[in-house]
Coordinates of C-alpha atoms (C1' of nucleotides) in Angstrom, one line a residue:
Chain A
M42 CA -69.9 -131.7 -34.6
I43 CA -69.3 -134.0 -31.8
D44 CA -65.6 -133.5 -32.1
K45 CA -64.9 -131.7 -28.6
L46 CA -66.9 -134.9 -27.0
L47 CA -64.5 -137.2 -29.0
L48 CA -61.5 -135.4 -28.1
K49 CA -62.8 -135.6 -24.2
L50 CA -63.5 -139.3 -24.4
R51 CA -60.3 -140.1 -26.4
T52 CA -58.2 -138.8 -23.6
R53 CA -59.4 -141.3 -21.6
D54 CA -59.6 -144.6 -23.7
E55 CA -60.0 -145.5 -27.2
I56 CA -63.3 -145.0 -29.1
G57 CA -63.6 -147.3 -32.0
A58 CA -65.0 -146.7 -35.5
E59 CA -68.2 -148.3 -34.8
E60 CA -68.4 -146.3 -31.5
E61 CA -67.5 -142.9 -33.1
A62 CA -70.0 -143.8 -36.0
A63 CA -72.8 -144.5 -33.1
L64 CA -72.0 -141.3 -31.6
R65 CA -71.9 -138.9 -34.8
S66 CA -75.5 -140.6 -35.7
L67 CA -77.1 -138.7 -32.3
G68 CA -79.2 -136.0 -31.9
G69 CA -80.6 -133.5 -34.4
E70 CA -80.1 -130.1 -35.8
P71 CA -77.7 -127.9 -33.7
R72 CA -79.6 -125.2 -31.7
E73 CA -78.7 -121.9 -30.6
I74 CA -79.5 -120.1 -27.0
R75 CA -78.8 -116.5 -26.0
P76 CA -76.8 -115.7 -22.6
N77 CA -78.7 -116.1 -19.3
R78 CA -81.3 -118.0 -20.8
V79 CA -82.3 -121.2 -18.8
I80 CA -82.1 -124.3 -21.0
I81 CA -83.6 -126.7 -18.2
K82 CA -85.8 -125.8 -15.2
A83 CA -85.3 -128.2 -12.5
N84 CA -87.8 -131.0 -11.9
E85 CA -89.1 -131.1 -15.4
I86 CA -89.5 -134.5 -16.9
L87 CA -87.1 -135.0 -19.7
D88 CA -86.9 -137.4 -22.8
R89 CA -83.7 -136.2 -24.0
S90 CA -80.3 -135.1 -23.1
I91 CA -78.2 -131.9 -24.3
L92 CA -74.9 -132.2 -25.7
L93 CA -73.1 -128.8 -25.6
L94 CA -71.1 -127.9 -28.8
D95 CA -70.3 -124.2 -28.0
G96 CA -70.0 -121.8 -25.3
M97 CA -70.4 -122.1 -21.4
V98 CA -73.3 -123.2 -19.2
S99 CA -74.0 -123.6 -15.5
R100 CA -75.9 -126.0 -13.3
F101 CA -77.2 -124.4 -10.2
K102 CA -79.5 -124.5 -7.2
D103 CA -81.0 -121.5 -5.4
L104 CA -82.1 -121.2 -1.8
G105 CA -85.4 -119.6 -0.5
N106 CA -83.5 -116.3 0.0
G107 CA -82.2 -116.2 -3.5
E108 CA -78.8 -117.2 -2.8
R109 CA -77.3 -119.2 -5.7
Q110 CA -74.7 -122.3 -5.7
I111 CA -73.4 -123.1 -9.0
M112 CA -72.6 -126.7 -9.1
E113 CA -70.5 -127.1 -12.3
L114 CA -69.5 -125.1 -15.2
H115 CA -69.9 -127.0 -18.5
I116 CA -67.9 -126.5 -21.6
P117 CA -67.9 -127.7 -25.1
G118 CA -68.1 -131.5 -25.5
D119 CA -69.8 -132.0 -22.1
F120 CA -73.3 -133.3 -21.8
L121 CA -75.3 -131.1 -19.7
D122 CA -77.9 -133.4 -18.5
L123 CA -76.6 -137.0 -19.3
H124 CA -77.6 -138.1 -15.7
S125 CA -81.3 -137.4 -16.9
L126 CA -81.0 -140.5 -18.8
T127 CA -81.6 -142.6 -15.6
L128 CA -82.8 -139.7 -13.0
K129 CA -85.4 -138.7 -15.5
R130 CA -86.0 -135.3 -13.8
L131 CA -83.1 -132.9 -12.7
D132 CA -82.5 -131.4 -9.3
H133 CA -81.2 -128.6 -10.3
S134 CA -81.5 -126.0 -13.2
V135 CA -79.1 -125.2 -16.5
L136 CA -78.4 -121.7 -17.4
A137 CA -76.5 -120.7 -20.5
L138 CA -73.9 -118.4 -19.5
S139 CA -73.1 -117.2 -23.1
H140 CA -74.1 -117.5 -26.3
C141 CA -74.4 -121.6 -26.8
R142 CA -74.8 -124.2 -29.7
Y143 CA -75.9 -127.5 -28.8
V144 CA -77.8 -130.6 -29.8
E145 CA -80.6 -132.5 -28.2
V146 CA -80.2 -136.4 -27.8
P147 CA -83.5 -138.4 -27.4
H148 CA -83.3 -140.8 -24.4
E149 CA -84.2 -143.6 -26.9
Q150 CA -81.1 -142.9 -28.8
L151 CA -78.8 -143.5 -25.8
E152 CA -81.1 -146.5 -24.5
A153 CA -80.2 -147.9 -28.0
I154 CA -76.6 -147.4 -27.3
T155 CA -76.8 -149.1 -23.8
V156 CA -78.2 -152.1 -25.8
R157 CA -75.9 -152.3 -28.5
F158 CA -72.6 -150.7 -27.4
P159 CA -71.7 -151.9 -23.7
H160 CA -68.0 -150.2 -23.8
L161 CA -69.7 -147.1 -25.5
T162 CA -72.3 -147.2 -22.5
R163 CA -69.3 -147.4 -20.0
M164 CA -67.7 -144.4 -21.6
L165 CA -70.9 -142.5 -21.3
W166 CA -71.4 -143.6 -17.8
F167 CA -67.6 -142.5 -17.1
S168 CA -68.3 -138.9 -18.1
T169 CA -71.2 -138.7 -15.5
N170 CA -69.1 -140.3 -12.9
L171 CA -66.3 -137.6 -14.0
D172 CA -69.0 -134.9 -13.5
A173 CA -69.5 -136.4 -9.9
A174 CA -65.5 -136.3 -9.2
I175 CA -65.8 -132.7 -10.1
H176 CA -68.4 -132.1 -7.8
R177 CA -66.3 -133.7 -5.2
E178 CA -63.6 -131.4 -5.5
W179 CA -65.8 -128.7 -5.7
M180 CA -66.9 -129.7 -2.2
L181 CA -63.4 -129.8 -1.1
S182 CA -63.1 -126.1 -2.0
L183 CA -66.3 -124.7 -0.8
G184 CA -66.0 -126.8 2.6
R185 CA -62.0 -126.1 3.4
R186 CA -60.3 -124.1 1.1
T187 CA -59.9 -120.3 1.7
A188 CA -61.4 -117.9 -0.6
V189 CA -58.2 -117.2 -2.7
A190 CA -57.3 -120.8 -3.0
R191 CA -61.0 -121.7 -4.0
L192 CA -60.6 -119.1 -7.0
A193 CA -57.1 -120.2 -7.7
H194 CA -58.4 -123.5 -8.2
L195 CA -61.4 -122.9 -10.3
F196 CA -58.8 -121.1 -12.5
C197 CA -56.5 -124.2 -12.7
E198 CA -59.5 -126.5 -13.3
L199 CA -61.0 -124.9 -16.3
H200 CA -57.5 -124.5 -17.7
V201 CA -57.0 -128.3 -17.8
R202 CA -60.6 -129.1 -19.0
L203 CA -60.6 -126.2 -21.8
G204 CA -57.2 -127.3 -22.9
I205 CA -58.5 -131.0 -23.3
V206 CA -61.1 -129.8 -26.1
E207 CA -58.8 -127.4 -27.5
L208 CA -60.0 -124.2 -26.3
T209 CA -57.0 -122.6 -24.4
D210 CA -54.2 -120.5 -25.8
A211 CA -51.2 -121.5 -24.0
E212 CA -51.8 -120.2 -20.7
S213 CA -55.0 -118.2 -21.1
Y214 CA -58.4 -118.9 -21.9
R215 CA -62.0 -117.2 -22.3
L216 CA -64.3 -117.6 -19.4
P217 CA -67.6 -115.5 -20.1
L218 CA -68.7 -115.2 -16.6
T219 CA -69.3 -111.7 -14.5
Q220 CA -67.7 -111.8 -10.8
T221 CA -70.8 -112.5 -9.4
Q222 CA -71.3 -115.6 -11.3
I223 CA -67.7 -116.7 -10.2
S224 CA -68.7 -116.0 -6.6
E225 CA -71.8 -118.4 -7.2
C226 CA -69.3 -121.3 -8.0
L227 CA -67.0 -120.5 -5.0
G228 CA -69.6 -120.0 -2.3
L229 CA -68.6 -116.3 -1.9
T230 CA -69.7 -112.9 -2.2
P231 CA -69.0 -110.7 -5.5
V232 CA -67.4 -108.2 -3.3
H233 CA -65.1 -110.9 -2.2
V234 CA -64.3 -112.6 -5.5
N235 CA -63.5 -109.0 -6.4
R236 CA -60.6 -108.8 -3.6
M237 CA -59.4 -112.3 -4.2
L238 CA -58.8 -111.6 -8.0
R239 CA -56.9 -108.5 -6.8
E240 CA -55.0 -110.6 -4.7
L241 CA -54.1 -113.3 -7.5
R242 CA -53.1 -110.0 -9.7
E243 CA -50.8 -108.7 -7.3
R244 CA -49.2 -111.7 -6.1
S245 CA -48.9 -112.1 -10.0
L246 CA -50.3 -115.6 -10.2
A247 CA -53.2 -115.1 -12.6
T248 CA -55.5 -112.4 -14.1
F249 CA -59.1 -111.8 -15.2
K250 CA -59.7 -109.3 -17.3
D251 CA -62.3 -108.8 -20.1
S252 CA -63.5 -112.4 -19.9
I253 CA -60.3 -113.7 -20.2
V254 CA -58.0 -115.6 -17.6
T255 CA -54.5 -115.4 -17.8
I256 CA -52.3 -117.7 -15.9
H257 CA -48.8 -115.8 -15.3
D258 CA -47.3 -118.5 -12.9
P259 CA -48.9 -122.1 -13.2
D260 CA -46.8 -123.7 -10.5
G261 CA -47.6 -120.8 -8.0
L262 CA -51.5 -121.0 -9.1
K263 CA -51.5 -124.7 -8.4
A264 CA -49.4 -124.6 -5.2
L265 CA -51.8 -121.9 -3.5
A266 CA -54.8 -124.2 -4.6
E267 CA -53.4 -127.3 -3.7
F268 CA -54.2 -128.3 -7.3
T269 CA -53.4 -131.8 -8.6
P270 CA -55.3 -133.0 -11.7
D271 CA -55.9 -136.7 -10.4
Y272 CA -59.7 -135.8 -9.7
L273 CA -60.2 -135.2 -13.6
H274 CA -59.0 -139.0 -14.5
L275 CA -56.9 -137.8 -17.4
D276 CA -55.1 -141.4 -18.2
R277 CA -56.1 -143.4 -20.7
F278 CA -57.6 -146.8 -19.5
P279 CA -59.5 -149.6 -21.0
R280 CA -62.7 -148.6 -19.1
Chain B
M84 CA -77.5 -160.4 1.5
I85 CA -78.0 -157.6 -1.1
D86 CA -81.5 -157.2 0.2
K87 CA -80.8 -153.2 1.2
L88 CA -79.6 -152.8 -2.5
L89 CA -82.9 -154.3 -3.8
L90 CA -84.8 -151.9 -1.4
K91 CA -82.9 -149.1 -2.6
L92 CA -83.2 -150.0 -6.4
R93 CA -87.0 -151.1 -5.9
T94 CA -87.8 -147.7 -4.5
R95 CA -87.1 -146.1 -7.9
D96 CA -87.9 -148.8 -10.5
E97 CA -89.1 -152.4 -10.8
I98 CA -86.2 -154.9 -10.7
G99 CA -87.3 -158.3 -12.5
A100 CA -86.5 -161.6 -11.4
E101 CA -83.8 -162.2 -13.8
E102 CA -82.0 -158.9 -12.7
E103 CA -82.6 -159.9 -9.0
A104 CA -80.9 -163.5 -9.6
A105 CA -78.2 -161.5 -11.5
L106 CA -77.5 -159.1 -8.4
R107 CA -77.5 -162.0 -6.1
S108 CA -74.8 -163.6 -7.9
L109 CA -72.3 -160.9 -7.6
G110 CA -69.6 -161.0 -5.0
G111 CA -68.3 -163.4 -2.7
E112 CA -68.0 -164.3 1.1
P113 CA -68.8 -160.9 3.1
R114 CA -66.2 -159.4 4.8
E115 CA -65.6 -157.4 8.0
I116 CA -64.0 -154.3 9.0
R117 CA -63.5 -152.5 12.2
P118 CA -64.2 -148.9 12.8
N119 CA -61.8 -146.2 11.5
R120 CA -60.0 -148.4 9.0
V121 CA -59.4 -147.4 5.6
I122 CA -61.1 -149.6 3.4
I123 CA -59.9 -147.9 -0.2
K124 CA -56.8 -145.5 -0.5
A125 CA -57.2 -142.7 -3.1
N126 CA -55.5 -143.4 -6.2
E127 CA -55.2 -147.0 -6.0
I128 CA -56.1 -149.3 -9.2
L129 CA -59.2 -151.2 -8.3
D130 CA -60.5 -154.2 -10.1
R131 CA -63.6 -154.6 -8.0
S132 CA -66.4 -152.2 -6.2
I133 CA -67.6 -152.7 -2.7
L134 CA -71.2 -153.2 -1.6
L135 CA -72.0 -152.3 1.9
L136 CA -74.1 -154.6 3.7
D137 CA -73.8 -153.3 7.3
G138 CA -72.4 -150.2 9.2
M139 CA -71.5 -146.8 8.1
V140 CA -68.8 -145.4 5.8
S141 CA -67.4 -142.3 4.7
R142 CA -65.7 -140.8 1.4
F143 CA -63.4 -138.0 2.0
K144 CA -60.4 -135.8 0.8
D145 CA -57.9 -133.8 2.8
L146 CA -56.0 -131.0 2.6
G147 CA -52.2 -130.6 2.8
N148 CA -52.7 -128.8 6.4
G149 CA -54.8 -132.0 7.4
E150 CA -58.1 -130.7 7.3
R151 CA -60.7 -133.1 6.1
Q152 CA -63.7 -132.9 4.0
I153 CA -66.4 -135.9 3.9
M154 CA -68.0 -136.3 0.6
E155 CA -70.8 -138.7 1.2
L156 CA -71.7 -141.0 4.2
H157 CA -72.7 -144.3 2.9
I158 CA -75.5 -146.6 4.4
P159 CA -76.2 -150.5 4.0
G160 CA -77.1 -151.1 0.5
D161 CA -74.8 -148.3 -1.3
F162 CA -72.0 -149.5 -3.4
L163 CA -68.9 -147.5 -1.8
D164 CA -67.0 -147.0 -5.0
L165 CA -69.2 -148.4 -8.3
H166 CA -67.8 -145.3 -9.7
S167 CA -64.4 -147.2 -10.0
L168 CA -66.0 -149.4 -12.2
T169 CA -65.4 -146.5 -15.0
L170 CA -63.0 -144.5 -13.2
K171 CA -60.7 -147.5 -12.5
R172 CA -58.9 -145.4 -9.5
L173 CA -60.5 -143.1 -7.0
D174 CA -60.1 -139.4 -6.4
H175 CA -60.8 -139.7 -2.6
S176 CA -60.2 -142.4 0.2
V177 CA -62.9 -144.8 1.8
L178 CA -63.2 -145.0 5.5
A179 CA -65.3 -147.3 7.9
L180 CA -66.8 -145.1 10.5
S181 CA -68.3 -148.2 12.4
H182 CA -68.0 -152.1 12.2
C183 CA -68.6 -152.9 8.9
R184 CA -69.7 -155.9 6.8
Y185 CA -69.4 -155.7 2.9
V186 CA -69.0 -158.0 -0.1
E187 CA -66.4 -157.3 -3.2
V188 CA -67.9 -157.8 -6.6
P189 CA -65.2 -157.8 -9.2
H190 CA -65.3 -155.5 -12.2
E191 CA -65.8 -158.5 -14.4
Q192 CA -68.9 -159.3 -13.1
L193 CA -70.3 -155.7 -13.5
E194 CA -68.9 -155.5 -16.9
A195 CA -70.7 -158.8 -17.7
I196 CA -73.9 -157.0 -16.4
T197 CA -73.5 -154.1 -18.8
V198 CA -73.2 -156.6 -21.7
R199 CA -76.1 -158.7 -20.7
F200 CA -78.3 -156.7 -18.6
P201 CA -79.0 -152.8 -20.2
H202 CA -81.7 -152.0 -17.7
L203 CA -79.9 -153.2 -14.8
T204 CA -76.9 -151.3 -16.1
R205 CA -78.9 -148.3 -16.2
M206 CA -80.0 -149.1 -12.9
L207 CA -76.6 -149.2 -11.4
W208 CA -75.8 -146.1 -13.4
F209 CA -78.6 -144.6 -12.0
S210 CA -77.2 -145.3 -8.5
T211 CA -73.8 -143.3 -9.3
N212 CA -75.9 -140.6 -10.6
L213 CA -78.0 -140.5 -7.2
D214 CA -74.5 -140.1 -5.3
A215 CA -73.8 -137.0 -7.7
A216 CA -77.4 -135.6 -6.8
I217 CA -76.5 -135.9 -3.1
H218 CA -72.9 -134.2 -3.9
R219 CA -74.9 -131.5 -5.3
E220 CA -77.3 -131.0 -2.4
W221 CA -74.1 -131.1 0.0
M222 CA -72.5 -128.2 -2.2
L223 CA -75.5 -126.3 -1.8
S224 CA -75.0 -126.9 2.0
L225 CA -71.4 -126.0 2.1
G226 CA -71.7 -123.2 -0.5
R227 CA -74.7 -121.3 0.8
R228 CA -76.3 -122.8 4.1
T229 CA -75.7 -121.5 7.6
A230 CA -74.1 -123.9 9.9
V231 CA -77.5 -124.8 11.6
A232 CA -79.2 -125.4 8.3
R233 CA -76.3 -127.8 7.1
L234 CA -76.5 -129.6 10.3
A235 CA -80.5 -129.9 10.1
H236 CA -80.3 -130.8 6.7
L237 CA -77.8 -133.8 7.3
F238 CA -80.1 -135.1 9.7
C239 CA -83.1 -134.7 7.4
E240 CA -81.3 -136.5 4.5
L241 CA -80.1 -139.7 6.7
H242 CA -83.6 -140.1 7.9
V243 CA -84.9 -140.3 4.5
R244 CA -82.0 -142.4 3.2
L245 CA -82.0 -144.8 6.4
G246 CA -85.6 -145.3 6.0
I247 CA -85.4 -146.6 2.4
V248 CA -83.3 -149.2 4.1
E249 CA -85.5 -149.8 7.3
L250 CA -82.8 -148.7 9.5
T251 CA -84.9 -146.0 11.0
D252 CA -87.0 -146.3 14.1
A253 CA -90.0 -143.6 13.4
E254 CA -88.4 -140.6 14.2
S255 CA -84.6 -141.5 15.3
Y256 CA -81.8 -143.6 13.8
R257 CA -78.5 -144.6 14.7
L258 CA -75.5 -142.3 13.5
P259 CA -72.2 -143.7 14.5
L260 CA -70.2 -140.4 13.9
T261 CA -68.1 -138.3 16.6
Q262 CA -69.0 -134.5 16.4
T263 CA -65.5 -134.0 14.7
Q264 CA -66.7 -136.5 11.9
I265 CA -70.0 -134.7 11.7
S266 CA -68.0 -131.2 11.5
E267 CA -66.0 -132.8 8.3
C268 CA -69.2 -133.5 6.6
L269 CA -70.1 -129.8 7.4
G270 CA -67.2 -127.9 6.5
L271 CA -67.3 -126.4 10.2
T272 CA -65.2 -127.0 13.3
P273 CA -66.1 -129.5 16.1
V274 CA -66.9 -126.9 18.6
H275 CA -69.1 -125.1 16.4
V276 CA -71.0 -128.4 15.6
N277 CA -71.2 -128.7 19.4
R278 CA -72.8 -125.3 19.6
M279 CA -75.4 -126.1 16.5
L280 CA -76.5 -129.3 18.3
R281 CA -77.1 -127.3 21.3
E282 CA -79.2 -125.0 19.1
L283 CA -81.3 -127.7 17.6
R284 CA -81.9 -129.2 21.0
E285 CA -82.9 -125.8 22.4
R286 CA -85.3 -125.0 19.7
S287 CA -86.6 -128.7 20.3
L288 CA -86.1 -129.7 16.7
A289 CA -83.7 -132.6 17.1
T290 CA -81.4 -134.2 19.4
F291 CA -78.1 -136.2 18.7
K292 CA -77.0 -138.2 22.1
D293 CA -75.1 -141.5 22.4
S294 CA -75.0 -141.9 18.4
I295 CA -78.8 -141.5 18.3
V296 CA -80.3 -138.8 16.3
T297 CA -83.9 -137.9 17.5
I298 CA -86.1 -135.7 15.3
H299 CA -88.4 -134.1 17.5
D300 CA -90.4 -131.6 15.2
P301 CA -89.7 -132.9 11.5
D302 CA -91.8 -130.2 9.9
G303 CA -89.4 -127.4 11.9
L304 CA -86.2 -129.0 11.2
K305 CA -87.1 -129.4 7.2
A306 CA -88.0 -125.7 7.2
L307 CA -85.1 -124.8 9.0
A308 CA -82.8 -127.1 6.6
E309 CA -84.8 -125.8 3.3
F310 CA -85.0 -130.0 2.8
T311 CA -87.0 -131.0 0.1
P312 CA -86.0 -134.8 -1.1
D313 CA -86.5 -134.1 -4.9
Y314 CA -82.7 -134.7 -4.9
L315 CA -83.0 -138.0 -3.7
H316 CA -85.2 -139.2 -6.6
L317 CA -87.5 -141.4 -4.7
D318 CA -90.3 -141.6 -7.3
R319 CA -90.6 -144.8 -9.1
F320 CA -90.1 -144.4 -13.0
P321 CA -88.9 -146.8 -15.7
R322 CA -85.3 -145.9 -15.9
Chain C
dC191 C1' -58.0 -144.9 39.4
dG192 C1' -55.5 -143.3 35.7
dT193 C1' -55.9 -142.4 30.9
dC194 C1' -57.8 -141.2 26.7
dA195 C1' -61.3 -140.2 23.2
dC196 C1' -65.0 -137.1 23.3
dA197 C1' -68.0 -133.7 24.7
dT198 C1' -68.8 -128.8 26.5
dT199 C1' -68.2 -123.9 27.5
dG200 C1' -66.2 -119.4 27.7
dA201 C1' -63.1 -115.8 25.9
dT202 C1' -61.0 -113.7 21.8
dG203 C1' -59.9 -113.1 17.1
dC204 C1' -60.4 -113.2 12.0
dG205 C1' -62.0 -114.1 7.3
dG206 C1' -65.4 -113.1 4.5
dC207 C1' -69.7 -110.4 4.5
dT208 C1' -72.6 -106.0 4.4
dC209 C1' -73.6 -101.6 3.3
dA210 C1' -72.7 -97.8 0.8
dA211 C1' -70.7 -95.0 -2.6
dG212 C1' -68.3 -94.1 -6.7
dC213 C1' -66.4 -95.8 -11.1
dT214 C1' -66.1 -97.6 -16.0
dT215 C1' -68.2 -99.3 -19.9
dC216 C1' -71.4 -100.0 -23.1
dG217 C1' -75.7 -99.5 -25.4
dT218 C1' -79.7 -96.2 -26.5
dG219 C1' -82.2 -92.6 -28.1
dG220 C1' -82.5 -87.5 -28.9
Chain D
dC57 C1' -72.5 -86.7 -30.9
dC58 C1' -73.5 -86.5 -26.5
dA59 C1' -76.8 -87.7 -22.5
dC60 C1' -78.6 -90.8 -20.1
dG61 C1' -79.3 -95.3 -17.4
dA62 C1' -77.9 -100.0 -16.7
dA63 C1' -75.0 -103.6 -15.4
dG64 C1' -70.8 -104.5 -13.8
dC65 C1' -66.4 -103.5 -11.4
dT66 C1' -63.7 -101.4 -7.5
dT67 C1' -62.9 -99.7 -3.1
dG68 C1' -63.5 -98.6 1.9
dA69 C1' -65.8 -99.1 6.6
dG70 C1' -67.9 -101.6 10.0
dC71 C1' -69.7 -106.0 11.5
dC72 C1' -70.9 -110.9 12.4
dG73 C1' -70.7 -115.9 12.2
dC74 C1' -67.6 -119.0 12.6
dA75 C1' -62.7 -120.1 13.8
dT76 C1' -59.2 -120.6 17.4
dC77 C1' -57.5 -121.1 21.8
dA78 C1' -58.0 -123.1 26.0
dA79 C1' -60.1 -125.1 30.4
dT80 C1' -63.0 -128.5 32.2
dG81 C1' -66.3 -132.1 32.4
dT82 C1' -67.4 -137.1 31.2
dG83 C1' -67.7 -141.9 30.4
dA84 C1' -65.3 -146.3 28.7
dC85 C1' -61.4 -149.4 29.6
dG86 C1' -57.2 -151.5 31.1

DNA sequence: CGTCACATTGATGCGGCTCAAGCTTCGTGG
DNA sequence: CCACGAAGCTTGAGCCGCATCAATGTGACG
């Protein structure tokens, strides 16, 4: 059930048998939620964190005029709000983008891990630090990359992240977002995202059709995006 | 020596006497560094984290064409790279913006804390999660706020953060950055930052002169920026 | 007193936004 | 089985916020 989380963590460090057992004991029955439902509202006080098993989820904030910025896309194996363990309330909302399955993990159980399993604690800490690293790369996109490069970069990042949890099919993967939602990730308008998708298509770099991203020229796409996966911290280290 | 760190943490939760003692035992002799020196280069493998005692520091990434995005400004009491405890190498560089004093804390000592002090561990974890929360708010600025609003928001954020560590003087504080460096925070050009500073001045909201920010109309500035400090997680909670 | 870094201002250009129309797809009900 | 509406995609025309280019000002320092 938490196999995708294990894939994600074991890409970065060893997880021992006891640690694995501790993780497997977390959470209750899986729950389901339909697309476009808010999973967590900003500022609610939380006593549990949510581990995504299936589907895709966004964290976002809105401005007063209704403009939305998506801060991160979450995929199976990600905690949606592990940071709520220490923050206690979120500064943003969390939305299901597709049909999702997840488990809720009470903070008590996570705190018990911080008492009994220092290394596993650091691995959970790692995963929140990884979220922050992804935030930073997105800041670089939003602040400095051109529109095409932002889009190309997003496609590269998701290809790597989904690959880790075995949700890619060679050079393609499912991305259940509308062009409007993509524009909310990239700080652009939906109209402009549409034009940039056309550009990637016309340059034979990548296509996005029927919720499937297909990368035709990985090296070209990476070059355009200036994508280097360092920020995803893919190497195995004792952490 | 670590008093500013204690101010920062105690704003958010109680820190017991033993925990305080553990923190005070961290690190060696304070070191100094001059402005515009790189403190940590991206991708170096690290075995220590740095606690800033004095001065101002930026974390940044550059694009191939030399454009720079600053991801966060650090002030006294902040760890510059506590996330390196679990990430082991940084995905960005760290630069002294002014003359700085800091101490280096070996990761061994921090790992010892994760073994002996679960609550203090969570407080350190909290502080990296706080960095991520600040990243998210900056993403909202970079993706969706107008140029003036971004600038106004930065001034509001620093006023609150510097207030916590007692580095404000009522409605003004020292900000030792050039307009170019401010533009690197905001995803703008230096020329445009100059014009936006003029706009804030002409609207009697705030001025920036001789490295001093003075806020003349706090409510007006916050309204323009749509600033709400929720994301700084200022309330005291058992964490 | 010359130099250098930084700030300021004006003129002009462009990347991405806005507005608007038409299209495709798909679910729903008669 | 088709009519209809809703949601999303596509494309064009025109515009605006911020960038670019360039010149001048200003203060610190050797």
